[in-house]
Amino acid sequence: LDTLTIGPGSAGLIAISGKGRLDSYATTLTGELGPLNALTSGRDIRMAMQATLGNLRLDLKGSLGRLDPLDGAELTLKVENPDLGGMLKKLRLPVFASGALRFDARLSDAGELTRLEVDAKLGDISAKVDGTLRVLGLSGSDLRFEVSVADAARLAAAFGVDGLPAGVAKASGRVASSRAEIKLDAISAQYAGAKATADGTIRTSGKQGAVI
């Protein structure tokens, strides 16, 4: 970390500016968030933050009416990198995918709940999530998801798991959770000619057990 400056920003917000380096990659952080009383109370928080790590760029902007439970959200997060595989290699991390990274997420107000939309792609790996949240966590969430990996064997090999057959891996379905249980709806996973499906309920408190 070379510099980090925190001071008064516009409209009562807190301005943050910093720069540094991670290995060979220059890093920056700039933007505003607050006001201070909003951060301490967890209500009416506004933010517009940008961060970079080499060619990796993160952009977070919008507002949250309340943190717990979530309410009044209008927040977007964008992450982009033209060659994440090259960055992972230079940082000596598992190169689980190559190519460009694009990650878009949005929180928006949905009455008593908050809607979550995620659309992400990294090389030949893609993922989509759409549903609702009650808090910044999985409790009270109701989410549909789709994930696709063009070569699951290559992904596994990046983490030291060898010997898997090459082929496309896909998973999709709906997961709804509460304090008492997790509901699985039309869960489907396919890989190398095999297919598995699941529907039912997994209890997480009270009487133990699962019905699947």
PDB file of N, CA and C in Angstrom, residues 69-107:
ATOM      1  N   PRO A  69     -32.976  -6.230   7.783  1.00  0.00           N
ATOM      2  CA  PRO A  69     -32.974  -6.961   6.508  1.00  0.00           C
ATOM      3  C   PRO A  69     -32.789  -6.003   5.334  1.00  0.00           C
ATOM      4  N   LEU A  70     -32.410  -6.552   4.184  1.00  0.00           N
ATOM      5  CA  LEU A  70     -32.200  -5.732   3.001  1.00  0.00           C
ATOM      6  C   LEU A  70     -33.483  -5.027   2.587  1.00  0.00           C
ATOM      7  N   ASP A  71     -33.346  -3.763   2.209  1.00  0.00           N
ATOM      8  CA  ASP A  71     -34.523  -3.009   1.770  1.00  0.00           C
ATOM      9  C   ASP A  71     -34.053  -1.793   0.980  1.00  0.00           C
ATOM     10  N   GLY A  72     -34.871  -1.397   0.011  1.00  0.00           N
ATOM     11  CA  GLY A  72     -34.595  -0.184  -0.749  1.00  0.00           C
ATOM     12  C   GLY A  72     -33.302  -0.226  -1.517  1.00  0.00           C
ATOM     13  N   ALA A  73     -32.948  -1.378  -2.072  1.00  0.00           N
ATOM     14  CA  ALA A  73     -31.661  -1.514  -2.765  1.00  0.00           C
ATOM     15  C   ALA A  73     -31.762  -1.085  -4.226  1.00  0.00           C
ATOM     16  N   GLU A  74     -30.752  -0.431  -4.697  1.00  0.00           N
ATOM     17  CA  GLU A  74     -30.550  -0.139  -6.118  1.00  0.00           C
ATOM     18  C   GLU A  74     -29.042  -0.051  -6.320  1.00  0.00           C
ATOM     19  N   LEU A  75     -28.427  -1.217  -6.478  1.00  0.00           N
ATOM     20  CA  LEU A  75     -26.977  -1.327  -6.440  1.00  0.00           C
ATOM     21  C   LEU A  75     -26.493  -2.203  -7.587  1.00  0.00           C
ATOM     22  N   THR A  76     -25.444  -1.762  -8.271  1.00  0.00           N
ATOM     23  CA  THR A  76     -24.866  -2.553  -9.364  1.00  0.00           C
ATOM     24  C   THR A  76     -23.383  -2.769  -9.116  1.00  0.00           C
ATOM     25  N   LEU A  77     -22.914  -3.951  -9.494  1.00  0.00           N
ATOM     26  CA  LEU A  77     -21.501  -4.300  -9.409  1.00  0.00           C
ATOM     27  C   LEU A  77     -21.067  -4.852 -10.752  1.00  0.00           C
ATOM     28  N   LYS A  78     -19.983  -4.304 -11.298  1.00  0.00           N
ATOM     29  CA  LYS A  78     -19.414  -4.774 -12.556  1.00  0.00           C
ATOM     30  C   LYS A  78     -17.937  -5.076 -12.342  1.00  0.00           C
ATOM     31  N   VAL A  79     -17.516  -6.245 -12.829  1.00  0.00           N
ATOM     32  CA  VAL A  79     -16.107  -6.630 -12.768  1.00  0.00           C
ATOM     33  C   VAL A  79     -15.695  -7.090 -14.163  1.00  0.00           C
ATOM     34  N   GLU A  80     -14.578  -6.589 -14.665  1.00  0.00           N
ATOM     35  CA  GLU A  80     -14.107  -6.924 -16.005  1.00  0.00           C
ATOM     36  C   GLU A  80     -12.596  -7.136 -16.010  1.00  0.00           C
ATOM     37  N   ASN A  81     -12.170  -8.093 -16.825  1.00  0.00           N
ATOM     38  CA  ASN A  81     -10.746  -8.309 -17.061  1.00  0.00           C
ATOM     39  C   ASN A  81     -10.585  -8.989 -18.411  1.00  0.00           C
ATOM     40  N   PRO A  82      -9.735  -8.459 -19.303  1.00  0.00           N
ATOM     41  CA  PRO A  82      -9.606  -9.050 -20.643  1.00  0.00           C
ATOM     42  C   PRO A  82      -8.861 -10.379 -20.669  1.00  0.00           C
ATOM     43  N   ASP A  83      -8.095 -10.693 -19.622  1.00  0.00           N
ATOM     44  CA  ASP A  83      -7.327 -11.939 -19.604  1.00  0.00           C
ATOM     45  C   ASP A  83      -7.072 -12.362 -18.166  1.00  0.00           C
ATOM     46  N   LEU A  84      -8.089 -12.926 -17.521  1.00  0.00           N
ATOM     47  CA  LEU A  84      -7.940 -13.311 -16.127  1.00  0.00           C
ATOM     48  C   LEU A  84      -6.971 -14.485 -15.974  1.00  0.00           C
ATOM     49  N   GLY A  85      -6.951 -15.389 -16.963  1.00  0.00           N
ATOM     50  CA  GLY A  85      -6.032 -16.511 -16.889  1.00  0.00           C
ATOM     51  C   GLY A  85      -4.581 -16.076 -16.792  1.00  0.00           C
ATOM     52  N   GLY A  86      -4.211 -15.078 -17.595  1.00  0.00           N
ATOM     53  CA  GLY A  86      -2.854 -14.553 -17.538  1.00  0.00           C
ATOM     54  C   GLY A  86      -2.532 -13.944 -16.191  1.00  0.00           C
ATOM     55  N   MET A  87      -3.513 -13.254 -15.584  1.00  0.00           N
ATOM     56  CA  MET A  87      -3.295 -12.665 -14.270  1.00  0.00           C
ATOM     57  C   MET A  87      -3.123 -13.745 -13.208  1.00  0.00           C
ATOM     58  N   LEU A  88      -3.967 -14.782 -13.247  1.00  0.00           N
ATOM     59  CA  LEU A  88      -3.852 -15.866 -12.281  1.00  0.00           C
ATOM     60  C   LEU A  88      -2.487 -16.539 -12.361  1.00  0.00           C
ATOM     61  N   LYS A  89      -2.001 -16.724 -13.575  1.00  0.00           N
ATOM     62  CA  LYS A  89      -0.696 -17.357 -13.758  1.00  0.00           C
ATOM     63  C   LYS A  89       0.411 -16.516 -13.154  1.00  0.00           C
ATOM     64  N   LYS A  90       0.382 -15.201 -13.400  1.00  0.00           N
ATOM     65  CA  LYS A  90       1.416 -14.321 -12.854  1.00  0.00           C
ATOM     66  C   LYS A  90       1.352 -14.245 -11.332  1.00  0.00           C
ATOM     67  N   LEU A  91       0.148 -14.404 -10.765  1.00  0.00           N
ATOM     68  CA  LEU A  91      -0.009 -14.375  -9.311  1.00  0.00           C
ATOM     69  C   LEU A  91       0.202 -15.747  -8.690  1.00  0.00           C
ATOM     70  N   ARG A  92       0.551 -16.742  -9.510  1.00  0.00           N
ATOM     71  CA  ARG A  92       0.828 -18.107  -9.061  1.00  0.00           C
ATOM     72  C   ARG A  92      -0.385 -18.723  -8.370  1.00  0.00           C
ATOM     73  N   LEU A  93      -1.557 -18.477  -8.972  1.00  0.00           N
ATOM     74  CA  LEU A  93      -2.811 -19.049  -8.501  1.00  0.00           C
ATOM     75  C   LEU A  93      -3.303 -20.078  -9.524  1.00  0.00           C
ATOM     76  N   PRO A  94      -4.181 -21.017  -9.122  1.00  0.00           N
ATOM     77  CA  PRO A  94      -4.684 -22.010 -10.084  1.00  0.00           C
ATOM     78  C   PRO A  94      -5.356 -21.343 -11.283  1.00  0.00           C
ATOM     79  N   VAL A  95      -4.904 -21.683 -12.485  1.00  0.00           N
ATOM     80  CA  VAL A  95      -5.485 -21.119 -13.705  1.00  0.00           C
ATOM     81  C   VAL A  95      -6.663 -22.008 -14.101  1.00  0.00           C
ATOM     82  N   PHE A  96      -7.803 -21.777 -13.466  1.00  0.00           N
ATOM     83  CA  PHE A  96      -8.973 -22.632 -13.688  1.00  0.00           C
ATOM     84  C   PHE A  96      -9.753 -22.247 -14.938  1.00  0.00           C
ATOM     85  N   ALA A  97      -9.417 -21.113 -15.538  1.00  0.00           N
ATOM     86  CA  ALA A  97     -10.065 -20.692 -16.783  1.00  0.00           C
ATOM     87  C   ALA A  97      -9.186 -19.651 -17.448  1.00  0.00           C
ATOM     88  N   SER A  98      -9.341 -19.506 -18.756  1.00  0.00           N
ATOM     89  CA  SER A  98      -8.615 -18.478 -19.494  1.00  0.00           C
ATOM     90  C   SER A  98      -9.601 -17.660 -20.300  1.00  0.00           C
ATOM     91  N   GLY A  99      -9.164 -16.482 -20.689  1.00  0.00           N
ATOM     92  CA  GLY A  99     -10.051 -15.611 -21.451  1.00  0.00           C
ATOM     93  C   GLY A  99     -10.559 -14.448 -20.628  1.00  0.00           C
ATOM     94  N   ALA A 100     -11.508 -13.750 -21.199  1.00  0.00           N
ATOM     95  CA  ALA A 100     -12.027 -12.533 -20.576  1.00  0.00           C
ATOM     96  C   ALA A 100     -13.021 -12.851 -19.466  1.00  0.00           C
ATOM     97  N   LEU A 101     -13.007 -12.022 -18.432  1.00  0.00           N
ATOM     98  CA  LEU A 101     -13.964 -12.100 -17.327  1.00  0.00           C
ATOM     99  C   LEU A 101     -14.961 -10.959 -17.455  1.00  0.00           C
ATOM    100  N   ARG A 102     -16.245 -11.304 -17.330  1.00  0.00           N
ATOM    101  CA  ARG A 102     -17.299 -10.297 -17.247  1.00  0.00           C
ATOM    102  C   ARG A 102     -18.279 -10.735 -16.171  1.00  0.00           C
ATOM    103  N   PHE A 103     -18.450  -9.896 -15.154  1.00  0.00           N
ATOM    104  CA  PHE A 103     -19.345 -10.202 -14.036  1.00  0.00           C
ATOM    105  C   PHE A 103     -20.242  -9.006 -13.804  1.00  0.00           C
ATOM    106  N   ASP A 104     -21.557  -9.210 -13.933  1.00  0.00           N
ATOM    107  CA  ASP A 104     -22.531  -8.143 -13.696  1.00  0.00           C
ATOM    108  C   ASP A 104     -23.525  -8.622 -12.642  1.00  0.00           C
ATOM    109  N   ALA A 105     -23.692  -7.839 -11.599  1.00  0.00           N
ATOM    110  CA  ALA A 105     -24.650  -8.167 -10.551  1.00  0.00           C
ATOM    111  C   ALA A 105     -25.467  -6.931 -10.203  1.00  0.00           C
ATOM    112  N   ARG A 106     -26.736  -7.161  -9.858  1.00  0.00           N
ATOM    113  CA  ARG A 106     -27.602  -6.051  -9.506  1.00  0.00           C
ATOM    114  C   ARG A 106     -28.516  -6.434  -8.356  1.00  0.00           C
ATOM    115  N   LEU A 107     -28.643  -5.544  -7.382  1.00  0.00           N
ATOM    116  CA  LEU A 107     -29.642  -5.648  -6.321  1.00  0.00           C
ATOM    117  C   LEU A 107     -30.678  -4.567  -6.558  1.00  0.00           C
TER     118      LEU A 107
END
